CSV table of N, CA, C and O in Angstrom, one decimal:
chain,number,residue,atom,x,y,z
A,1,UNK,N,-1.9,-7.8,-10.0
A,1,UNK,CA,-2.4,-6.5,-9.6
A,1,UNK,C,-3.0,-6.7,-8.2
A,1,UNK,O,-3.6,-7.8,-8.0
A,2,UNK,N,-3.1,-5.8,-7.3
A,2,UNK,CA,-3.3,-6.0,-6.0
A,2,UNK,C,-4.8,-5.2,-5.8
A,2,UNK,O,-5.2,-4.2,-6.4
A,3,UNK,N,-5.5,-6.0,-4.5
A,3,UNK,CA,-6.6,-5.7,-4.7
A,3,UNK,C,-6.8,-4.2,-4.1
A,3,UNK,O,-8.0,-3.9,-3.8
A,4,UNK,N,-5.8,-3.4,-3.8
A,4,UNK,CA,-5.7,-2.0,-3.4
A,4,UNK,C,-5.9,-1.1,-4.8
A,4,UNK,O,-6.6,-0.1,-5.1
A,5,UNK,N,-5.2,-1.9,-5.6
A,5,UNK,CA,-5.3,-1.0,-6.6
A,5,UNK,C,-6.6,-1.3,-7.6
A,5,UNK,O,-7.0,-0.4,-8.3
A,6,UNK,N,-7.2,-2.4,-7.6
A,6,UNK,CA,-8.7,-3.0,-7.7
A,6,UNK,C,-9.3,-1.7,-7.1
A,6,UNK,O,-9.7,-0.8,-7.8
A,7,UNK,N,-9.4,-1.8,-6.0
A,7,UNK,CA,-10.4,-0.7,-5.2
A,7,UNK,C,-10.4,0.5,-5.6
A,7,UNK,O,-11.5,1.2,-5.4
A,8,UNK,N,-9.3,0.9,-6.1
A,8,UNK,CA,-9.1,2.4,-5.9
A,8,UNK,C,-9.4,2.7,-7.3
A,8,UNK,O,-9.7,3.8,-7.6
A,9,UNK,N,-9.4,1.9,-8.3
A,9,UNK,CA,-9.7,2.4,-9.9
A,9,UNK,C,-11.6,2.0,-9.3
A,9,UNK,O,-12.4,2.9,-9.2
A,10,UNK,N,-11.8,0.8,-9.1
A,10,UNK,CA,-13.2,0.9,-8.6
A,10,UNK,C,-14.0,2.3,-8.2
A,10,UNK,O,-14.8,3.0,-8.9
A,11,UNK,N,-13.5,2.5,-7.1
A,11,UNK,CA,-14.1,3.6,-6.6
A,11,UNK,C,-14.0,5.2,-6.9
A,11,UNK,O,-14.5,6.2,-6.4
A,12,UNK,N,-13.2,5.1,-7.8
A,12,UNK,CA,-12.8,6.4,-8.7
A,12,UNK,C,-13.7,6.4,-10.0
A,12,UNK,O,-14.2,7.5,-10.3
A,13,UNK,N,-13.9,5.4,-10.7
A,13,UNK,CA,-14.5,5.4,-11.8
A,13,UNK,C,-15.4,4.7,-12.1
A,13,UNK,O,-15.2,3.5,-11.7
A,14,UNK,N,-16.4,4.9,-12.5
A,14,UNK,CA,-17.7,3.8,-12.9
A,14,UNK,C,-17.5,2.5,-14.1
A,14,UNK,O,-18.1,1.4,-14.1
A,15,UNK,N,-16.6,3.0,-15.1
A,15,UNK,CA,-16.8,2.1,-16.1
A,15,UNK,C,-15.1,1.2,-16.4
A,15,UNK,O,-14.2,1.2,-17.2
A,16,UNK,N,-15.4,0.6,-15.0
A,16,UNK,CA,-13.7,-0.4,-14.7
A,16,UNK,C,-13.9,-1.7,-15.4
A,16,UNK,O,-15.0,-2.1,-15.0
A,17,UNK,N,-13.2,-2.6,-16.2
A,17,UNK,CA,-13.4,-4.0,-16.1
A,17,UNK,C,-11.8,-4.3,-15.9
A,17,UNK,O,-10.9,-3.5,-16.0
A,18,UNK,N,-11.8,-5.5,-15.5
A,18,UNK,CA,-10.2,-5.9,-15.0
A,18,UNK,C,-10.6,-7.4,-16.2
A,18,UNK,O,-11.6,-8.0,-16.3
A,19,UNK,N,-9.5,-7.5,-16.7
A,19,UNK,CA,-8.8,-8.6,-17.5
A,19,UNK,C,-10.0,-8.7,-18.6
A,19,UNK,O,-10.0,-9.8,-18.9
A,20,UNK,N,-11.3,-7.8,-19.5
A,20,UNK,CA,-11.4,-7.3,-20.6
A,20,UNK,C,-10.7,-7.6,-21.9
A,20,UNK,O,-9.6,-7.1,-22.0
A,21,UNK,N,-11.4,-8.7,-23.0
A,21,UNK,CA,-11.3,-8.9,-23.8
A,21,UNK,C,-10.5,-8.0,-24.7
A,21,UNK,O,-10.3,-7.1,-23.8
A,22,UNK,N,-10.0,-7.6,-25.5
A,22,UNK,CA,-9.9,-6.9,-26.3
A,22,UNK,C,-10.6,-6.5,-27.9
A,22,UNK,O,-10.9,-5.6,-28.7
A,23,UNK,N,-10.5,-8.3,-27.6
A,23,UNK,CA,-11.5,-8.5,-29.3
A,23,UNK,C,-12.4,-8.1,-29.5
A,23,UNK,O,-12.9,-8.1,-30.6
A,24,UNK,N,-13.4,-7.5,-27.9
A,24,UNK,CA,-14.9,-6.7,-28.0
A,24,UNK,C,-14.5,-5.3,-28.2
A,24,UNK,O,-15.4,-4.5,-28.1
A,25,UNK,N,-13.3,-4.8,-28.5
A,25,UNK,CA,-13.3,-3.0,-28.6
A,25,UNK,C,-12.4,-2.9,-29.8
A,25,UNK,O,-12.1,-1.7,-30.0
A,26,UNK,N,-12.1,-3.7,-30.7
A,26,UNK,CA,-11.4,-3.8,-32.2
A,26,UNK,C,-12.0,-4.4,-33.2
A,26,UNK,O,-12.5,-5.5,-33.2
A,27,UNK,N,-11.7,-3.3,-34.3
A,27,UNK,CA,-12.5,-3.7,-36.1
A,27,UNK,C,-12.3,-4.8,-36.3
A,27,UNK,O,-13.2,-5.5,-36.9
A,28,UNK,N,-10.9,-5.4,-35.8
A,28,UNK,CA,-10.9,-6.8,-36.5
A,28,UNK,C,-11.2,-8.1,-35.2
A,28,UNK,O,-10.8,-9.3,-35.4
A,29,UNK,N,-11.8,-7.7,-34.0
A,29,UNK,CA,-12.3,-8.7,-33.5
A,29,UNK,C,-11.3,-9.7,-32.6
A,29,UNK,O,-11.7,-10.6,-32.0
A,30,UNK,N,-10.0,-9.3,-32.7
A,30,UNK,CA,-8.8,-10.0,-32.3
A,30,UNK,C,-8.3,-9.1,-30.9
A,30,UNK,O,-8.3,-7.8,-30.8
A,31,UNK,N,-7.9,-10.1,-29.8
A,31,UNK,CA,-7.3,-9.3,-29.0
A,31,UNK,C,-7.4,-9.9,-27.7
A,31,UNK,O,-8.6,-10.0,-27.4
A,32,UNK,N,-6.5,-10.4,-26.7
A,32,UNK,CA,-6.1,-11.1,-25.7
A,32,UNK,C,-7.1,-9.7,-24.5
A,32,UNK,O,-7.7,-8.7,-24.7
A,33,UNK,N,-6.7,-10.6,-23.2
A,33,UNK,CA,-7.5,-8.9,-22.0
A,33,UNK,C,-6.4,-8.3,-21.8
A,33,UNK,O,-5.2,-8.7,-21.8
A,34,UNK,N,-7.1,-6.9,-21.4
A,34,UNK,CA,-6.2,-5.5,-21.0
A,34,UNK,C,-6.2,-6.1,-19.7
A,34,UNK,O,-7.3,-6.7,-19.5
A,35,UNK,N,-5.1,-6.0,-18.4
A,35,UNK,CA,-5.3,-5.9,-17.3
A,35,UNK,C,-6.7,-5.0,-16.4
A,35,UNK,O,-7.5,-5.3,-15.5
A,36,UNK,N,-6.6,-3.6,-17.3
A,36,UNK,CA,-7.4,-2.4,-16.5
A,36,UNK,C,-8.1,-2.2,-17.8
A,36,UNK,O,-7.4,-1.9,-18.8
A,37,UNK,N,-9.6,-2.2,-17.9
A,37,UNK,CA,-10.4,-1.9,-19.4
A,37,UNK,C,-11.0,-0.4,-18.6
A,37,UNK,O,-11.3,-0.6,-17.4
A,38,UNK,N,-11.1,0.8,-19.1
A,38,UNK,CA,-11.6,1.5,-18.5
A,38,UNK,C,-12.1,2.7,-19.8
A,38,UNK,O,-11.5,3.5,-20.4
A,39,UNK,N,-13.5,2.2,-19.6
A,39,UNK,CA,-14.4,3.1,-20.6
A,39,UNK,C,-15.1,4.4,-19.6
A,39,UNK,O,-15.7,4.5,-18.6
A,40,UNK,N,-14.7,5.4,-20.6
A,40,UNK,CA,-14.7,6.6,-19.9
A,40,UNK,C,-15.8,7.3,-20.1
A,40,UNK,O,-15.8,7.3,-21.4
A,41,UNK,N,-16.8,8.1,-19.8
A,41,UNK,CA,-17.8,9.1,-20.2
A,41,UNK,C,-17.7,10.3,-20.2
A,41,UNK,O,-18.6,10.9,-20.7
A,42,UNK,N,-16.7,11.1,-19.6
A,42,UNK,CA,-16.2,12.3,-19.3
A,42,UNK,C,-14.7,12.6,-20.1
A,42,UNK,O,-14.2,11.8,-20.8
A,43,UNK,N,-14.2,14.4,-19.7
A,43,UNK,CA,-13.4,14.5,-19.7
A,43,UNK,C,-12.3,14.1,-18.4
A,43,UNK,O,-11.1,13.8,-18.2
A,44,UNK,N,-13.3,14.2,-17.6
A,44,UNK,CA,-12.7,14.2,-15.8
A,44,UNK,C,-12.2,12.7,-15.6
A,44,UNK,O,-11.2,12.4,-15.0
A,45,UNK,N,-13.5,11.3,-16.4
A,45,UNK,CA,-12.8,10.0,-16.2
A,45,UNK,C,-11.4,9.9,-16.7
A,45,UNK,O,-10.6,9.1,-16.0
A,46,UNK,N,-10.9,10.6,-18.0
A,46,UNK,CA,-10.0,10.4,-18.4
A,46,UNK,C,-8.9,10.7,-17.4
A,46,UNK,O,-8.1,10.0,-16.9
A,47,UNK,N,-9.0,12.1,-17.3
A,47,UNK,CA,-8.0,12.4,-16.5
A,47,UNK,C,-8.1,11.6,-15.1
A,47,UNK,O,-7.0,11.0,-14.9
A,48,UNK,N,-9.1,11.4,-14.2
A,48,UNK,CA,-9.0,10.2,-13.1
A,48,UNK,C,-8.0,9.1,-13.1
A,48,UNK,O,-7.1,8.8,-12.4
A,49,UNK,N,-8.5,8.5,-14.5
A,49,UNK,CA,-7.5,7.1,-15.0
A,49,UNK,C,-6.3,7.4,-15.5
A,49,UNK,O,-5.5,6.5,-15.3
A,50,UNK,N,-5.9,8.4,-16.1
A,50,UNK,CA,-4.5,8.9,-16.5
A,50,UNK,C,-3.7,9.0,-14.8
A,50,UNK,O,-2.5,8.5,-14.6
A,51,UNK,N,-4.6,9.9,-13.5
A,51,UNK,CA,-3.9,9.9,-12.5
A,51,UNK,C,-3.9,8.6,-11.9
A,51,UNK,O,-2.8,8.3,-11.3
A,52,UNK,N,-4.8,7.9,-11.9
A,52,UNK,CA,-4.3,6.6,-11.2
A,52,UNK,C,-3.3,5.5,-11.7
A,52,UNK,O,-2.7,4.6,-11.1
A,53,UNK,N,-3.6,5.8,-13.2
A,53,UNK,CA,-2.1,5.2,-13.5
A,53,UNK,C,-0.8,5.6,-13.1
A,53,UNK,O,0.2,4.9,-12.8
A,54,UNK,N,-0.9,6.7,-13.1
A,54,UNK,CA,0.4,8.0,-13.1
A,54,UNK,C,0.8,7.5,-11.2
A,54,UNK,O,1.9,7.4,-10.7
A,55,UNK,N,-0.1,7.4,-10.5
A,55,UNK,CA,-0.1,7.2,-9.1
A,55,UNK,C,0.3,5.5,-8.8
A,55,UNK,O,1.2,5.4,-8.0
A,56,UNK,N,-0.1,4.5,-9.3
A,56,UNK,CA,0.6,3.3,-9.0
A,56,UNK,C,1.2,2.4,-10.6
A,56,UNK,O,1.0,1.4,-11.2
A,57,UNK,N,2.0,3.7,-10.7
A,57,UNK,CA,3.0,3.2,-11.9
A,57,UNK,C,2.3,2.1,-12.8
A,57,UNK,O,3.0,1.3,-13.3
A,58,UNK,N,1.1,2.2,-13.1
A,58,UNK,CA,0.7,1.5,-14.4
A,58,UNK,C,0.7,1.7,-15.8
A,58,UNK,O,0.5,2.8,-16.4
A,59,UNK,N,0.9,1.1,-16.2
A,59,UNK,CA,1.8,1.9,-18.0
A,59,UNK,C,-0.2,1.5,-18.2
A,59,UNK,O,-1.0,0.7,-17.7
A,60,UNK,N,-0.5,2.9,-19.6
A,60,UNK,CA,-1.3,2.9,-20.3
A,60,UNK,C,-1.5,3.4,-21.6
A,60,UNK,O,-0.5,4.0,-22.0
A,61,UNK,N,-2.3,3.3,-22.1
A,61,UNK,CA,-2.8,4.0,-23.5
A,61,UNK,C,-4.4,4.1,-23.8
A,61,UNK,O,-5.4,3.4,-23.7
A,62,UNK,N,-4.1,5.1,-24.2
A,62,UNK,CA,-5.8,5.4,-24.6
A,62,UNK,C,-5.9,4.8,-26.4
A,62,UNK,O,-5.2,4.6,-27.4
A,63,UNK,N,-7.3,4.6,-26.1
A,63,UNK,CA,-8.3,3.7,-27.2
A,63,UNK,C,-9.5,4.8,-27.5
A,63,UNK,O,-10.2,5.5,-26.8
A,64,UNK,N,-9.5,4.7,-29.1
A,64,UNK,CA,-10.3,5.7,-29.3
A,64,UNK,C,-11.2,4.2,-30.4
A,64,UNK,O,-10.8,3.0,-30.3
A,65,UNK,N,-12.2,4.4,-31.1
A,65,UNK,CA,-12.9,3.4,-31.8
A,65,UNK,C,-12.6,2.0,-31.9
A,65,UNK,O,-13.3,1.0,-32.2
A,66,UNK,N,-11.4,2.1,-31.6
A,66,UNK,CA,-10.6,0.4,-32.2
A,66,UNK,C,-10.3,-0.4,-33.3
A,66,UNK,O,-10.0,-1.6,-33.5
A,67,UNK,N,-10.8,1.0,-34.0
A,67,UNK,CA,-10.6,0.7,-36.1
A,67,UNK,C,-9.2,0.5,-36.6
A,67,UNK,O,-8.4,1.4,-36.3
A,68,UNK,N,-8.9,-0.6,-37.3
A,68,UNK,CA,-7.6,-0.8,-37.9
A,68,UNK,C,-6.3,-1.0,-36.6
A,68,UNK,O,-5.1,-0.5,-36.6
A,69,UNK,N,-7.0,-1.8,-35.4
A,69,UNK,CA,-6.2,-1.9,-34.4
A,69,UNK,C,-5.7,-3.6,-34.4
A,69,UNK,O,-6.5,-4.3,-34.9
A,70,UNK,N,-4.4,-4.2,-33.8
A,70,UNK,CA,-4.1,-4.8,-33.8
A,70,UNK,C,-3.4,-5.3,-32.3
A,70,UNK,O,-2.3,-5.2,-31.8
A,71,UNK,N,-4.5,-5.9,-31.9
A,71,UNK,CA,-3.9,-6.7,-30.3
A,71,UNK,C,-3.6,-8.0,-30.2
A,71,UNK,O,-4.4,-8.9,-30.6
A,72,UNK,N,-2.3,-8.2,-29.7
A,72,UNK,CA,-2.1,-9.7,-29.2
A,72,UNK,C,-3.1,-10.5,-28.2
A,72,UNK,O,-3.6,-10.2,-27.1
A,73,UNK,N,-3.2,-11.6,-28.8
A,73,UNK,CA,-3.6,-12.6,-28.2
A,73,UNK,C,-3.3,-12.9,-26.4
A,73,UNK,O,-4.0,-13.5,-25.6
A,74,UNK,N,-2.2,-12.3,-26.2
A,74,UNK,CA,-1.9,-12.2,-25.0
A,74,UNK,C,-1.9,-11.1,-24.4
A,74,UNK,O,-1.2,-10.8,-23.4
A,75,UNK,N,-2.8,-10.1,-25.0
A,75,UNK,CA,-3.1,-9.2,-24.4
A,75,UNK,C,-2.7,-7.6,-24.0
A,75,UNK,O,-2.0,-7.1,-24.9
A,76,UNK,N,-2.8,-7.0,-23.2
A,76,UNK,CA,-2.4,-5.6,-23.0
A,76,UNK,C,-2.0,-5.6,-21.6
A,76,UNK,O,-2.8,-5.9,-20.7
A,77,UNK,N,-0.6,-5.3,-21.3
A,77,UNK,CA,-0.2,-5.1,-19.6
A,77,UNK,C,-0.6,-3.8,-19.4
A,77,UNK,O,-0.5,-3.1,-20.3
A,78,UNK,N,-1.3,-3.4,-18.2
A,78,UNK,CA,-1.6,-2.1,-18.0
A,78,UNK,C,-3.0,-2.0,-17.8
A,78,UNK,O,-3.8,-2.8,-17.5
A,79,UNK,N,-3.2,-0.4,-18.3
A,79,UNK,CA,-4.3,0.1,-18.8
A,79,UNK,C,-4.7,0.5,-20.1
A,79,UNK,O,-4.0,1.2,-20.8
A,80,UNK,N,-6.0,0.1,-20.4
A,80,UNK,CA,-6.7,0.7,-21.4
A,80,UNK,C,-7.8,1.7,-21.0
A,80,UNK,O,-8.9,1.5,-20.4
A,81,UNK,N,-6.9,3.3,-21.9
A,81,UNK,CA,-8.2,3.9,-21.7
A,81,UNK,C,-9.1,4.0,-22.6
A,81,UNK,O,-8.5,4.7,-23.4
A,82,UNK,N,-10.2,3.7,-23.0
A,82,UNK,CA,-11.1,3.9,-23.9
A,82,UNK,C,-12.3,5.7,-23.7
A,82,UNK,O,-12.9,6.2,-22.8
A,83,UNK,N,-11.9,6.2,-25.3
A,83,UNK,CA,-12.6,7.1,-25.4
A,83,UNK,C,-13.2,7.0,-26.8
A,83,UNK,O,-12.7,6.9,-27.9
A,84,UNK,N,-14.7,6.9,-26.2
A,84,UNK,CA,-15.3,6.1,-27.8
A,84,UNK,C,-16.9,6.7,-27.8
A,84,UNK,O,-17.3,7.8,-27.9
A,85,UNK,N,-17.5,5.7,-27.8
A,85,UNK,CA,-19.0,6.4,-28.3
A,85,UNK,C,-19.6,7.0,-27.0
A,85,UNK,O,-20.6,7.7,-27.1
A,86,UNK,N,-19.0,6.4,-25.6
A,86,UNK,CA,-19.6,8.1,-24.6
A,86,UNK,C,-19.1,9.3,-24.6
A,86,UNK,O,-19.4,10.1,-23.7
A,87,UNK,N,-18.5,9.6,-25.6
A,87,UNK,CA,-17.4,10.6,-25.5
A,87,UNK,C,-17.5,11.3,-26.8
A,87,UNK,O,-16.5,11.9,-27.2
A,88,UNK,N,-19.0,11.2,-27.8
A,88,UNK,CA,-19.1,11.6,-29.5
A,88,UNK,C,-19.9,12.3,-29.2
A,88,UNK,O,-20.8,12.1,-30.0
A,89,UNK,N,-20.2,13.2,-28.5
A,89,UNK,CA,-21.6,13.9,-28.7
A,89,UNK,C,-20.6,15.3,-29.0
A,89,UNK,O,-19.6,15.7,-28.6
A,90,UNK,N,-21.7,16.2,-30.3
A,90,UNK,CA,-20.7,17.3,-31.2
A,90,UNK,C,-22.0,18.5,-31.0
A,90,UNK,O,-23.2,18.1,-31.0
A,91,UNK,N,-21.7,19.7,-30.7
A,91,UNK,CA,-22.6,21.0,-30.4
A,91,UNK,C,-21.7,21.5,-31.6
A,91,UNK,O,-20.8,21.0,-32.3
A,92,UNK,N,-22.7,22.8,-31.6
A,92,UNK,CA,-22.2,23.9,-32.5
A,92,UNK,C,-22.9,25.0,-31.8
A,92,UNK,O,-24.0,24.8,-31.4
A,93,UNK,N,-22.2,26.3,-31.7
A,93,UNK,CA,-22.6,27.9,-31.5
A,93,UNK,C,-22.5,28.5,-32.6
A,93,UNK,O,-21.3,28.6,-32.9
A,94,UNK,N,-23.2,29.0,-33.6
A,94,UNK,CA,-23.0,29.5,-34.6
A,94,UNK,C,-21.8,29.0,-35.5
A,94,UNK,O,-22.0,27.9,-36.0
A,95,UNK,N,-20.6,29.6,-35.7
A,95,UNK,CA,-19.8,29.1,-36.3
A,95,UNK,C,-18.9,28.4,-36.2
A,95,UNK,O,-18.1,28.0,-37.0
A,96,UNK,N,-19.0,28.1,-34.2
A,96,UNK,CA,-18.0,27.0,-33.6
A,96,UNK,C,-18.5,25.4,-33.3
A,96,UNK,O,-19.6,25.1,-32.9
A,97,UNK,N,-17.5,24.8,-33.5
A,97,UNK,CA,-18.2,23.3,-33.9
A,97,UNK,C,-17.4,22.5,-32.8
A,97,UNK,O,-16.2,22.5,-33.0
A,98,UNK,N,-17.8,21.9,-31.7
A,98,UNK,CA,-17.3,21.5,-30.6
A,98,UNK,C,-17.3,19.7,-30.5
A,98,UNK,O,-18.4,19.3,-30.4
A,99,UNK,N,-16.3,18.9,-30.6
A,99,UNK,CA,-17.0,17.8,-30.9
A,99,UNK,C,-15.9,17.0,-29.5
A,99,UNK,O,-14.7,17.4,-29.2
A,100,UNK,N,-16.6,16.2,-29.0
A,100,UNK,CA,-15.2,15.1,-28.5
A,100,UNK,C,-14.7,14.3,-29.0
A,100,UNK,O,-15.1,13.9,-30.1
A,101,UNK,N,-13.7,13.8,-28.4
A,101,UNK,CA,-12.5,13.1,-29.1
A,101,UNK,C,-13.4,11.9,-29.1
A,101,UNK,O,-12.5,11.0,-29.3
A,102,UNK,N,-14.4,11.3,-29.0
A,102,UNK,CA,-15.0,10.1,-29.6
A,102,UNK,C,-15.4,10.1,-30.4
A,102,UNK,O,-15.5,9.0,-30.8
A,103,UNK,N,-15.9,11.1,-31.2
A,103,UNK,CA,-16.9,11.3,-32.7
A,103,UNK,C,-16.2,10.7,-33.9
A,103,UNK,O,-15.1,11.1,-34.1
A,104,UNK,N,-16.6,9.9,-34.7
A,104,UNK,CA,-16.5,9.7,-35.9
A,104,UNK,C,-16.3,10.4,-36.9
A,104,UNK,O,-16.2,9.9,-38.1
């Protein structure tokens, strides 16, 4: 990975790690590093990291809790997006119940 593309997920997003464990974001503890770890707190990080993948052809997938997940030892090519416990906070308006895609 080049350090152009280092920079540019850097300075676009706050919560980047490059070559990230996996076994710290899955139930069962197992799991080689993602190239791109990117823990998200918004709706906007998501989309940021979906475009910067989309922009230097990085294959990804998003990560929601990491329950009943299964990673190789050798890891994840790409990006991981993670949408998890910055991403659980749930309102309600009366009878509408608003939650994000991180909530339990």
């Amino acid at each position: 990975m080049s350090e152009e593309i280092k920079k540019e997920f850097q300075s676009r997003l706050s919560g980047v790690l490059f070559f990230e464990e996996m076994k710290k974001h899955t139930s069962f503890k197992i799991g080689g590093p993602a190239d791109i770890f990117i823990d998200c707190e918004s709706s906007e990080d998501v989309l940021d990291a979906i475009e910067l993948c989309k922009k230097f052809c990085v294959p990804y997938m998003i990560l929601g809790n990491g329950s009943n997940l299964l990673v190789s030892d050798k890891g994840i090519e790409g990006a991981v997006i993670h949408i998890g416990n910055k991403m659980s906070r749930i309102e309600t308006d009366g009878e509408t119940v608003i939650c994000q895609s991180g909530c339990l």
